mmCIF file with all atom_site columns, C-alpha atoms in Angstrom:
data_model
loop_
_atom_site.group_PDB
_atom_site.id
_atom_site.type_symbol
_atom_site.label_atom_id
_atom_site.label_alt_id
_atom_site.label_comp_id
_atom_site.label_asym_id
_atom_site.label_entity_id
_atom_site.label_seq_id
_atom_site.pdbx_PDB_ins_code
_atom_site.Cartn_x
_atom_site.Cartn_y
_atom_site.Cartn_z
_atom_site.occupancy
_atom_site.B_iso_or_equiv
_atom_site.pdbx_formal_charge
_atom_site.auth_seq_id
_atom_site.auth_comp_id
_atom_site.auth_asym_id
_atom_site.auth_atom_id
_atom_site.pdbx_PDB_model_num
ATOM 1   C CA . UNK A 1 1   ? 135.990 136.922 29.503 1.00 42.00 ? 19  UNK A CA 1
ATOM 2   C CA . UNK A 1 2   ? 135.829 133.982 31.520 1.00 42.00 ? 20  UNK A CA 1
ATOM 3   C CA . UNK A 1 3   ? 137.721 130.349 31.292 1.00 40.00 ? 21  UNK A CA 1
ATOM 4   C CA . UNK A 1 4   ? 135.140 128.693 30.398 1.00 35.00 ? 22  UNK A CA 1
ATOM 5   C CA . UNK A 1 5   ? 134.286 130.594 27.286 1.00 38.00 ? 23  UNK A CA 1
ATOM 6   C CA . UNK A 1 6   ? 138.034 130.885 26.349 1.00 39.00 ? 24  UNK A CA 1
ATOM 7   C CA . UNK A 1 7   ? 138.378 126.751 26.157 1.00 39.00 ? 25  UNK A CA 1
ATOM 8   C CA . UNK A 1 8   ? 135.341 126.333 23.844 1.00 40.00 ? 26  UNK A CA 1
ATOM 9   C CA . UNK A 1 9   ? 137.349 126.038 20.707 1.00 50.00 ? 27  UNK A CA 1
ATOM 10  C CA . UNK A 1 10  ? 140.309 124.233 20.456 1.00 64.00 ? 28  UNK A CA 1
ATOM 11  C CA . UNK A 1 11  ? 143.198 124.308 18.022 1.00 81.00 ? 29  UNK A CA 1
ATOM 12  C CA . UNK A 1 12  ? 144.160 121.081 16.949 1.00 87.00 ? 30  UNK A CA 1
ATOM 13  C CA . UNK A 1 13  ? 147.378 120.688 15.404 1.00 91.00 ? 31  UNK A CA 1
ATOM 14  C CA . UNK A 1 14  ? 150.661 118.351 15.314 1.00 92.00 ? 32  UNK A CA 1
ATOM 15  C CA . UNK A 1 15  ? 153.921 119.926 16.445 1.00 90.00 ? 33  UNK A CA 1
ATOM 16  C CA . UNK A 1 16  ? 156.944 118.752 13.622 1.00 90.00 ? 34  UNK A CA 1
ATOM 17  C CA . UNK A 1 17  ? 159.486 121.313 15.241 1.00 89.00 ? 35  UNK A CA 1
ATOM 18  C CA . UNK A 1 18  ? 160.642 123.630 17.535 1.00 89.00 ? 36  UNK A CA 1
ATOM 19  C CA . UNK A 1 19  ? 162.059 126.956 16.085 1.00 81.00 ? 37  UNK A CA 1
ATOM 20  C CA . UNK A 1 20  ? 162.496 128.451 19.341 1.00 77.00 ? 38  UNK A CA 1
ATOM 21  C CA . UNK A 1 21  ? 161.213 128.934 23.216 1.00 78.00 ? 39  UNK A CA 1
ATOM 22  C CA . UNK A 1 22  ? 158.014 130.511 21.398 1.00 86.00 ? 40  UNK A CA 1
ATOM 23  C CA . UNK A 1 23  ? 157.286 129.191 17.996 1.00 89.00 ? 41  UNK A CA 1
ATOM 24  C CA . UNK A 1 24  ? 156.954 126.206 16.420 1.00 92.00 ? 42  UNK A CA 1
ATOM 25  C CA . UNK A 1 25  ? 156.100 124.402 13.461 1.00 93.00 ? 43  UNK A CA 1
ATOM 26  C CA . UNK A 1 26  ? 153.016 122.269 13.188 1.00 95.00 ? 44  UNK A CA 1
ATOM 27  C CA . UNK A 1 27  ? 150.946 120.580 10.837 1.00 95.00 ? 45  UNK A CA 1
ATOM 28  C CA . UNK A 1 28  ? 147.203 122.112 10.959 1.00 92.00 ? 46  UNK A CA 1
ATOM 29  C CA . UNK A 1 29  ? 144.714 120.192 9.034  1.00 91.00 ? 47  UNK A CA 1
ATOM 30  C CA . UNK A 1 30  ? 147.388 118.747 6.625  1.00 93.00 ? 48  UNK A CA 1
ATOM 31  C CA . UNK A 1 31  ? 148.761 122.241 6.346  1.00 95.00 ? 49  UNK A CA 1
ATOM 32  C CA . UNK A 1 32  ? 152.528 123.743 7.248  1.00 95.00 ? 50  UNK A CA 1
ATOM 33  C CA . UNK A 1 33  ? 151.438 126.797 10.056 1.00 95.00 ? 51  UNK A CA 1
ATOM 34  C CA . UNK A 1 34  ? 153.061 128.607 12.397 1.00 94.00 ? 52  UNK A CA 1
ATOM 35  C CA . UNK A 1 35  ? 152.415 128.482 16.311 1.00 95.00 ? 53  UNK A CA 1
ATOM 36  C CA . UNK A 1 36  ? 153.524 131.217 18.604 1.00 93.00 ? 54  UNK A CA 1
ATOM 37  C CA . UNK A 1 37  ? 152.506 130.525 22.248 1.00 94.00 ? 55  UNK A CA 1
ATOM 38  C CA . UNK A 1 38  ? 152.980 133.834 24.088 1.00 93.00 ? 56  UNK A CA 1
ATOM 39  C CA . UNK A 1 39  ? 153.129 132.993 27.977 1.00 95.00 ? 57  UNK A CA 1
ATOM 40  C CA . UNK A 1 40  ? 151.725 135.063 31.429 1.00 96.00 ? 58  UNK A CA 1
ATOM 41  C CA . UNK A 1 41  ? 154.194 134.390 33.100 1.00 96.00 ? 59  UNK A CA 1
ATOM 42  C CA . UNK A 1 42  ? 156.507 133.949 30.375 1.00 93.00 ? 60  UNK A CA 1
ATOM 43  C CA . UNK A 1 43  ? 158.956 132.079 33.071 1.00 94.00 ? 61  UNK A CA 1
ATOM 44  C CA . UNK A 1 44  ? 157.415 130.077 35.905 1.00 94.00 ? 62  UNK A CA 1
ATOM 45  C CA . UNK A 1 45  ? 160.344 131.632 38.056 1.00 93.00 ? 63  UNK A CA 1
ATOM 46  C CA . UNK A 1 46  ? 158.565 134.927 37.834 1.00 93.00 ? 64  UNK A CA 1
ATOM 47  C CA . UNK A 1 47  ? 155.601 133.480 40.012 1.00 94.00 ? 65  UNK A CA 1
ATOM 48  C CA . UNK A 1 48  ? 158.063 132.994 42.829 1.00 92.00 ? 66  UNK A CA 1
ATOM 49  C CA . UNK A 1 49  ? 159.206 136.733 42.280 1.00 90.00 ? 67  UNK A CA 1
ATOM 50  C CA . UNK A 1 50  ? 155.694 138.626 42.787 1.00 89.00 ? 68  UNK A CA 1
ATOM 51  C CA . UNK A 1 51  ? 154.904 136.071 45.882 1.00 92.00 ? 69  UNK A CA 1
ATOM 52  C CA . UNK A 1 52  ? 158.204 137.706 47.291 1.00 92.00 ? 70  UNK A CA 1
ATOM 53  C CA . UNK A 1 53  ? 156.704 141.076 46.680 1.00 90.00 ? 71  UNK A CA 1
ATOM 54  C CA . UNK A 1 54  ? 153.928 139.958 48.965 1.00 93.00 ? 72  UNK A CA 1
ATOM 55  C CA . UNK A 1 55  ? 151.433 139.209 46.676 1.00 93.00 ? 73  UNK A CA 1
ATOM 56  C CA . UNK A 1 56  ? 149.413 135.890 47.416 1.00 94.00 ? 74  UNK A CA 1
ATOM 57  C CA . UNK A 1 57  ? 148.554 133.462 44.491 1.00 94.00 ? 75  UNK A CA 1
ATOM 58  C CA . UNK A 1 58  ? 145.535 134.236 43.840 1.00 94.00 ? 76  UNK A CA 1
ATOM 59  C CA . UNK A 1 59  ? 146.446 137.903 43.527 1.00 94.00 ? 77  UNK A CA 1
ATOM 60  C CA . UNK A 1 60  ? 149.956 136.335 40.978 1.00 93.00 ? 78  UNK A CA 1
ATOM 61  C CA . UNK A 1 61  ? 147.342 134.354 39.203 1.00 94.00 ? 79  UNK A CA 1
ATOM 62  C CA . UNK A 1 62  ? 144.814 137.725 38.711 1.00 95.00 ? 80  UNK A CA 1
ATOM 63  C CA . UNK A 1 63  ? 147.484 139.650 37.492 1.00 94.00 ? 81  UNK A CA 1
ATOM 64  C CA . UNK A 1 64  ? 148.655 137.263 34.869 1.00 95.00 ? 82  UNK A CA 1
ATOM 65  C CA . UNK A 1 65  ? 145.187 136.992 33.786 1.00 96.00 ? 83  UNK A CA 1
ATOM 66  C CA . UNK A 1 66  ? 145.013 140.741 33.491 1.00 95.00 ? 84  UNK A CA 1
ATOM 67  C CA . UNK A 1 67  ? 148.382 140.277 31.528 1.00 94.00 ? 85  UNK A CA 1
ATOM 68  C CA . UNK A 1 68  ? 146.805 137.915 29.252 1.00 95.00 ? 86  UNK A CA 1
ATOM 69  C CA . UNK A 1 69  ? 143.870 139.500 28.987 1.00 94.00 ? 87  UNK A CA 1
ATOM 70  C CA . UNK A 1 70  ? 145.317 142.417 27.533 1.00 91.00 ? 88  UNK A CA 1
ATOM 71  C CA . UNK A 1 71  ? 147.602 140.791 25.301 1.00 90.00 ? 89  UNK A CA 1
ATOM 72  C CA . UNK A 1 72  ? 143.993 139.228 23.876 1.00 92.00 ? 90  UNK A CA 1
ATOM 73  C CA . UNK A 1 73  ? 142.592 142.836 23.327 1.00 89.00 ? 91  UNK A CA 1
ATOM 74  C CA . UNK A 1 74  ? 145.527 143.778 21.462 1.00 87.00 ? 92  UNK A CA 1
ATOM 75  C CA . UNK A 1 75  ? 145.936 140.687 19.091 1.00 90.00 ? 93  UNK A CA 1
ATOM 76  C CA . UNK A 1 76  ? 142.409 141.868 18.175 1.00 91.00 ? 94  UNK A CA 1
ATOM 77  C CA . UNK A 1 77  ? 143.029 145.151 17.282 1.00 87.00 ? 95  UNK A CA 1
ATOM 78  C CA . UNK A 1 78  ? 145.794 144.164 15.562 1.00 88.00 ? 96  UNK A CA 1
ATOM 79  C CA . UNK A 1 79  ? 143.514 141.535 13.762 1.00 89.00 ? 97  UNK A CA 1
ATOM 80  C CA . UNK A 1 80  ? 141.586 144.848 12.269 1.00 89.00 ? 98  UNK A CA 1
ATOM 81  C CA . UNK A 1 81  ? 144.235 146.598 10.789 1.00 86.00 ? 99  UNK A CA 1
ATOM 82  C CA . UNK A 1 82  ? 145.000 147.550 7.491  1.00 87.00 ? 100 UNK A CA 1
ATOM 83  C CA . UNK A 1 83  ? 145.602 144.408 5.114  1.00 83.00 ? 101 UNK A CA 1
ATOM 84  C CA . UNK A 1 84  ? 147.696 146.754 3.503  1.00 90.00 ? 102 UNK A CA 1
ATOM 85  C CA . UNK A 1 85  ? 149.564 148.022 6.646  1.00 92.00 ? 103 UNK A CA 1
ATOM 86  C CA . UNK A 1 86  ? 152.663 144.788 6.118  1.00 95.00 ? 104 UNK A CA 1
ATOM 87  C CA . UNK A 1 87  ? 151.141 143.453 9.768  1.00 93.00 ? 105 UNK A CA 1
ATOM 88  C CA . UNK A 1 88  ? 151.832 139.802 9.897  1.00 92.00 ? 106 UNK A CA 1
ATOM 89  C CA . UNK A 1 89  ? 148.407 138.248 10.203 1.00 89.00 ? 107 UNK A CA 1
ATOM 90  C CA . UNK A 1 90  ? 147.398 135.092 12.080 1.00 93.00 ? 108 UNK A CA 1
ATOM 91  C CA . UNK A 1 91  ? 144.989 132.785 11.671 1.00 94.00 ? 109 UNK A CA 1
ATOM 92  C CA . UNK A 1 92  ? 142.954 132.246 15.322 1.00 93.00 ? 110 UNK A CA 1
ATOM 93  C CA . UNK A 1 93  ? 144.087 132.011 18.622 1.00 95.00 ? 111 UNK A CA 1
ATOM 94  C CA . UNK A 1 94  ? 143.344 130.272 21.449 1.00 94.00 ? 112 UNK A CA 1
ATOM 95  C CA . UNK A 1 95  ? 143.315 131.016 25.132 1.00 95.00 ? 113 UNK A CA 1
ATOM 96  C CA . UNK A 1 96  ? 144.359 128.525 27.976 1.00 93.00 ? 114 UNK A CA 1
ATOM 97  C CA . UNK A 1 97  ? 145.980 128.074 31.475 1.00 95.00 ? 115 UNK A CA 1
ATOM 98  C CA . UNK A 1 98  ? 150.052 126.985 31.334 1.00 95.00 ? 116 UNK A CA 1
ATOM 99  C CA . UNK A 1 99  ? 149.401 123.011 31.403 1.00 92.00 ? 117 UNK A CA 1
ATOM 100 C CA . UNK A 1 100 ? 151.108 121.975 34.916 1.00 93.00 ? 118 UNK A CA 1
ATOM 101 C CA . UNK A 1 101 ? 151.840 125.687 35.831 1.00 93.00 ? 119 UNK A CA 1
ATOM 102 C CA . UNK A 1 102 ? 150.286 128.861 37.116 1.00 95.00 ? 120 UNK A CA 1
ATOM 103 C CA . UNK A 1 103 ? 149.227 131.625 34.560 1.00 96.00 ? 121 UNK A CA 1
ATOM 104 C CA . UNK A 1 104 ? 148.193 131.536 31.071 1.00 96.00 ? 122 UNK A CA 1
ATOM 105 C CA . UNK A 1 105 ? 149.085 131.444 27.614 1.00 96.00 ? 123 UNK A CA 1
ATOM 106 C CA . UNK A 1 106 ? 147.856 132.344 24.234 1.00 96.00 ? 124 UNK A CA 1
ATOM 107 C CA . UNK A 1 107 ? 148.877 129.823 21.340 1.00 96.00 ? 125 UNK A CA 1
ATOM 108 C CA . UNK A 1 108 ? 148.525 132.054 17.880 1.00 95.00 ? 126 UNK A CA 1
ATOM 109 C CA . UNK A 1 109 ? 148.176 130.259 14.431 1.00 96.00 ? 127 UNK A CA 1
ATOM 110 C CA . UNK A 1 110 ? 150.103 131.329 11.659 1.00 94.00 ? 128 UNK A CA 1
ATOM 111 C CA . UNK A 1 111 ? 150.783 130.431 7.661  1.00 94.00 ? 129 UNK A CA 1
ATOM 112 C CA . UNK A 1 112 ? 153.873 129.252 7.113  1.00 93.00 ? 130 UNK A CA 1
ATOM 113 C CA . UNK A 1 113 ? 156.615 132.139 5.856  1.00 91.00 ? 131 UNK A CA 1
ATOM 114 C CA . UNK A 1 114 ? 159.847 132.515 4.799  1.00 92.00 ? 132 UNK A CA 1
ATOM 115 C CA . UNK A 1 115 ? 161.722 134.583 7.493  1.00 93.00 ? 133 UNK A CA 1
ATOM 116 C CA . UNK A 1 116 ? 163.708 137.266 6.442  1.00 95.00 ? 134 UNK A CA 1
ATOM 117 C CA . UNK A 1 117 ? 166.465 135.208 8.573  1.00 93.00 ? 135 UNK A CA 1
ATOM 118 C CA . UNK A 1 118 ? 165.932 132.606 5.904  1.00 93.00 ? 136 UNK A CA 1
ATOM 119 C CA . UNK A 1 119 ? 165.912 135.042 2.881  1.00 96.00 ? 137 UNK A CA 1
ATOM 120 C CA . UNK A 1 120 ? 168.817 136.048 3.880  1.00 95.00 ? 138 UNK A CA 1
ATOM 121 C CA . UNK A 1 121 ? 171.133 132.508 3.578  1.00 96.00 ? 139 UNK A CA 1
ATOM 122 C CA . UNK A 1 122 ? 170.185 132.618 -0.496 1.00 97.00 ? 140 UNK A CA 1
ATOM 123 C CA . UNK A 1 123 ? 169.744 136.201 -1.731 1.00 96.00 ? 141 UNK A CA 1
ATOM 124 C CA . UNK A 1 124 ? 171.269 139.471 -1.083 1.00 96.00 ? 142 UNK A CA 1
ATOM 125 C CA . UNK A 1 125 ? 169.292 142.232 -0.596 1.00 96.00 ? 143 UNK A CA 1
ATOM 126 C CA . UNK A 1 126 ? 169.358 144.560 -3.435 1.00 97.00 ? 144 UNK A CA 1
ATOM 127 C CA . UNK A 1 127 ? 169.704 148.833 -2.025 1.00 96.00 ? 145 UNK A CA 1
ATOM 128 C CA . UNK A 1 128 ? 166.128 149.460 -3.778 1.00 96.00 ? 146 UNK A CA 1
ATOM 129 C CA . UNK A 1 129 ? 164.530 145.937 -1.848 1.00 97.00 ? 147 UNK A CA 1
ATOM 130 C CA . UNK A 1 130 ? 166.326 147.062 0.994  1.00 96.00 ? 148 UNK A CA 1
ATOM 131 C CA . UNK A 1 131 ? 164.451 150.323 0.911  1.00 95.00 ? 149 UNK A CA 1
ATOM 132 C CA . UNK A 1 132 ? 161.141 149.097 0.223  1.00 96.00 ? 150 UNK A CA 1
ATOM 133 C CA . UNK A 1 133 ? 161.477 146.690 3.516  1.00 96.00 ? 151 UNK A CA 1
ATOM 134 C CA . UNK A 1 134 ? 162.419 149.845 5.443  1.00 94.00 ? 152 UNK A CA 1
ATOM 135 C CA . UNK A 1 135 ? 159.445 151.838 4.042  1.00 94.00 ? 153 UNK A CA 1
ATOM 136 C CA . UNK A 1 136 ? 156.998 149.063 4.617  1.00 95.00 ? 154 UNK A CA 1
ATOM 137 C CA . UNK A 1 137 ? 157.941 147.587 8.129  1.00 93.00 ? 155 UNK A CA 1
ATOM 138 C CA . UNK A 1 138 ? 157.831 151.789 9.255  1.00 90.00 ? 156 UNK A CA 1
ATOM 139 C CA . UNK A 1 139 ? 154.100 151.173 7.855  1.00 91.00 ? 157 UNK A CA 1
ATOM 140 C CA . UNK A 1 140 ? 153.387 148.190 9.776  1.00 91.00 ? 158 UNK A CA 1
ATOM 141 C CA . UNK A 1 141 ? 155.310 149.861 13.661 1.00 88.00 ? 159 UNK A CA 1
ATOM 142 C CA . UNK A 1 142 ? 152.767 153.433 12.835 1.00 87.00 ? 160 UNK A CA 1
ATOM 143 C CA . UNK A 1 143 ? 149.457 150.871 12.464 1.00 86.00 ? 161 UNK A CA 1
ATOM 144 C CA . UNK A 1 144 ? 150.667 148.616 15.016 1.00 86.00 ? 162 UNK A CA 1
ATOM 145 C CA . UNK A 1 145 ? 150.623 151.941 17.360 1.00 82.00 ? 163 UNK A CA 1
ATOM 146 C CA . UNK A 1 146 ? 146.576 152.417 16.601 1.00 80.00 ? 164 UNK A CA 1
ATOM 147 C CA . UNK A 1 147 ? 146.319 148.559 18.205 1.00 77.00 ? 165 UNK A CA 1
ATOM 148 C CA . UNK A 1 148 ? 148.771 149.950 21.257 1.00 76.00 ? 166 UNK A CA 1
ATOM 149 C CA . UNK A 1 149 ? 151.213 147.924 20.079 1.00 78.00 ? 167 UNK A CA 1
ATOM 150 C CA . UNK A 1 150 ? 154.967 148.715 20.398 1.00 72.00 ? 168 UNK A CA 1
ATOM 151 C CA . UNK A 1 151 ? 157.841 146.213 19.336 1.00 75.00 ? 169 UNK A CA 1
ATOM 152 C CA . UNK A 1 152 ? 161.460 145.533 20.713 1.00 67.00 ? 170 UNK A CA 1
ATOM 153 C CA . UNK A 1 153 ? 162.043 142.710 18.923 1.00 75.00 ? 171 UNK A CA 1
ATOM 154 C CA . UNK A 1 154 ? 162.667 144.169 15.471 1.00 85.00 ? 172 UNK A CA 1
ATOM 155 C CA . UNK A 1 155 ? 165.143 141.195 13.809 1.00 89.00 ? 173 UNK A CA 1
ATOM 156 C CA . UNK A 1 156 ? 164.896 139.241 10.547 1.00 92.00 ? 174 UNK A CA 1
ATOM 157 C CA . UNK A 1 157 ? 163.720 136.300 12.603 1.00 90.00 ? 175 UNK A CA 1
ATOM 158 C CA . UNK A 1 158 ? 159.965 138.467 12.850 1.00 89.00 ? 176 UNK A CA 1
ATOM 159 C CA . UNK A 1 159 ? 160.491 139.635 9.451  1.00 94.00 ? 177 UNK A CA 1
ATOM 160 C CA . UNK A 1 160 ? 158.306 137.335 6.317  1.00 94.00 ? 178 UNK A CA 1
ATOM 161 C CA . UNK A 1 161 ? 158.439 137.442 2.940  1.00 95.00 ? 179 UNK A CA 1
ATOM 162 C CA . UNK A 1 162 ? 154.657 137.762 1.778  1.00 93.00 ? 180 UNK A CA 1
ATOM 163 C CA . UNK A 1 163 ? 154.975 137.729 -2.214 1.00 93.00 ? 181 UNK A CA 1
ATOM 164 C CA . UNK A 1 164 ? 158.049 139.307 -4.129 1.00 92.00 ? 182 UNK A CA 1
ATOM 165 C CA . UNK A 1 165 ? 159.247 143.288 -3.171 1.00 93.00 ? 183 UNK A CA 1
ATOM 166 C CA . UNK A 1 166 ? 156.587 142.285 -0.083 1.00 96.00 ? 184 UNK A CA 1
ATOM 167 C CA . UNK A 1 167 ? 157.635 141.957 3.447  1.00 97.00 ? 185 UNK A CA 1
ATOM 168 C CA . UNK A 1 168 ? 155.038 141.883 7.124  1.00 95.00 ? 186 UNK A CA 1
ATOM 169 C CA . UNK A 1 169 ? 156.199 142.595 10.365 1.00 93.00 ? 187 UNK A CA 1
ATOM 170 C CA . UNK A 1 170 ? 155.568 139.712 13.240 1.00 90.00 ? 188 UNK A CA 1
ATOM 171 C CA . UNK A 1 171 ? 155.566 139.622 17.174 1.00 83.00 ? 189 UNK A CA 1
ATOM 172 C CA . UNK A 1 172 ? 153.571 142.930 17.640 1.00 80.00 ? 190 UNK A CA 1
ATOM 173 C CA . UNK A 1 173 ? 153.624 142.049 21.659 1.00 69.00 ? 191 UNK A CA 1
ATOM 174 C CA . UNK A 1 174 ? 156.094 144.438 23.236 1.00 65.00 ? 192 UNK A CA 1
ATOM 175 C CA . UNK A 1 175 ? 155.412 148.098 24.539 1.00 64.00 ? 193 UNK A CA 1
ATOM 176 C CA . UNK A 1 176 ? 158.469 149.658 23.343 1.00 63.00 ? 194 UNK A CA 1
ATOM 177 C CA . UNK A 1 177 ? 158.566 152.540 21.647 1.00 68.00 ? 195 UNK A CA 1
ATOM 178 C CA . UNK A 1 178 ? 160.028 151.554 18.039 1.00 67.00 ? 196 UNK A CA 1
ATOM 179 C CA . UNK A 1 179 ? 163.064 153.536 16.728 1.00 66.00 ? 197 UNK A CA 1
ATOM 180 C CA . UNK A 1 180 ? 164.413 153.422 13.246 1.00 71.00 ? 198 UNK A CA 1
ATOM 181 C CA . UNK A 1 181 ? 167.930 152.186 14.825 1.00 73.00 ? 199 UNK A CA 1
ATOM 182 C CA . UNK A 1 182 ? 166.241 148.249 15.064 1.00 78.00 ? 200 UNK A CA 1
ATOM 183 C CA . UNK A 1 183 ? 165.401 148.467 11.584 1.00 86.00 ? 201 UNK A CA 1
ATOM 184 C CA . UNK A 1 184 ? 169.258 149.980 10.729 1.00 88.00 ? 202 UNK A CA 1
ATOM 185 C CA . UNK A 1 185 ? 170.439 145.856 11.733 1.00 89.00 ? 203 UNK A CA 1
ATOM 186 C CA . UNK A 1 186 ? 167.710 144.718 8.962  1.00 93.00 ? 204 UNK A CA 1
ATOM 187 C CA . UNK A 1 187 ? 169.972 147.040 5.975  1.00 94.00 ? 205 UNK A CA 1
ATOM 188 C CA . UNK A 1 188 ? 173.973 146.496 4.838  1.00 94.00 ? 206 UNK A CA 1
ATOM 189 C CA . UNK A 1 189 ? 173.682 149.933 2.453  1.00 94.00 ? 207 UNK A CA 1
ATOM 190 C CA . UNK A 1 190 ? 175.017 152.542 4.322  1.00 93.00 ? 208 UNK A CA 1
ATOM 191 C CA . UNK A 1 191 ? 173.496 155.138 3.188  1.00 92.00 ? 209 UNK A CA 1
ATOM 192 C CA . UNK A 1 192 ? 170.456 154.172 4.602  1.00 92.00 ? 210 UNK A CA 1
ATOM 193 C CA . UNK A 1 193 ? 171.572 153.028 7.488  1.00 90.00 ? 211 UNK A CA 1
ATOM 194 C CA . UNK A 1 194 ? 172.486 156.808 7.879  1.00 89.00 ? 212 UNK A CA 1
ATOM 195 C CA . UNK A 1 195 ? 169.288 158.102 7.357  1.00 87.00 ? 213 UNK A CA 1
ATOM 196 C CA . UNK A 1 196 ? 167.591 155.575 9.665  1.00 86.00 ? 214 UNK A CA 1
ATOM 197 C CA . UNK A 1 197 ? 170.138 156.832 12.550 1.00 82.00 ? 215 UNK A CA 1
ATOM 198 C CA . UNK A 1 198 ? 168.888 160.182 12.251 1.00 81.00 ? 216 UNK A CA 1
ATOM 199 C CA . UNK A 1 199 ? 165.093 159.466 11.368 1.00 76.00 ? 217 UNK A CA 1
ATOM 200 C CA . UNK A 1 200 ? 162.129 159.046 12.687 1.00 75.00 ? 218 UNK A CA 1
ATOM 201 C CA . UNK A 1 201 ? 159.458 155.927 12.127 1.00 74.00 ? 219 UNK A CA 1
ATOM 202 C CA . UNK A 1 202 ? 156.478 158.484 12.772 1.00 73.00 ? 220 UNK A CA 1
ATOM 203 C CA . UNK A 1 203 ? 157.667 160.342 9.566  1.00 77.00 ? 221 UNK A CA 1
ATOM 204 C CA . UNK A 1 204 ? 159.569 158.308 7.433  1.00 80.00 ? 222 UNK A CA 1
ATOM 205 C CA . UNK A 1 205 ? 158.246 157.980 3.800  1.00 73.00 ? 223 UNK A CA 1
ATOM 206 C CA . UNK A 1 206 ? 155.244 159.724 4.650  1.00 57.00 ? 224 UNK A CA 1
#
């Protein structure tokens, strides 16, 4: 896919706030979303590291696009899965080179959601809520592994709230294996937290 069909379409949104180096909040036609901009190279720093590798610029600037590429092909697996499967799902995407940099970047549009961070500051979690989150973001790592898509950022900052006893799983971008420790952080009952030590996410609840 080439640059010039990736900059047909255009998001156009308003940016209210910055929740981190990645997201945002914006307003998209008069609507509270989400923006994650995922970045190849996600530091301009790293240019400077490959061009000490011997690589030229042009070869840098290939392999980002390769990078990016990919990343593409997996948001649009993930974009297939299961509505059921407690994925996070976005809205579009759009494709463009870093504005004053080298590489590119993918800006992803989101609803709005309550984190689980967020959750968190007004309600305990219950042990039988605490389970179902367990059982349902193990759903969401096994179909995010049919998209090729691991995650090593399991915290209840990529955790939402979808409806009541419903949670999704966000930031399927990593290729790490996923082990039922990350999701041990998410619980306080220790019981659980037990049996998450010493399970597995390919079996659990299955």
């Amino acid at each position: 896919m080439d640059e010039k069909k990736w900059s047909e379409k255009f998001m156009k949104y308003t940016k209210v706030l910055d929740r981190s180096g990645k997201t945002m909040e914006v307003v998209h036609n008069n609507t509270r979303k989400i923006v994650q901009v995922l970045r190849f190279p996600e530091r301009q720093g790293d240019v400077f590291d490959l061009l000490t590798r011997g690589m030229t610029m042009k070869e840098a600037e290939d392999e980002y696009l390769r990078q990016c590429k990919d990343a593409q092909r997996r948001l649009d697996l993930l974009a297939k899965a299961d509505p059921k499967a407690h994925i996070a799902a976005f809205e579009e995407y759009e494709v463009k080179k870093i504005p004053g940099g080298t590489g590119w970047q993918i800006e992803i549009l989101k609803p709005y959601r309550m984190s689980l961070a967020e959750l968190k500051k007004v309600h305990t979690l219950t042990k039988a809520e605490e389970k179902t989150l367990v059982d349902q973001l193990c759903q969401a790592l096994r179909e995010g592994k049919k998209a090729e898509c691991g995650h090593d950022r399991i915290k209840p900052e990529n955790v939402f709230v979808v409806a009541e006893n419903e949670f999704a799983l966000d930031d399927f971008h990593g290729e790490t294996e996923p082990a039922l420790g990350l999701l041990a952080d998410l619980v306080e009952t220790p019981a659980l937290k037990e049996q998450l030590a010493a399970g597995d996410v390919w079996s659990w609840n299955v």
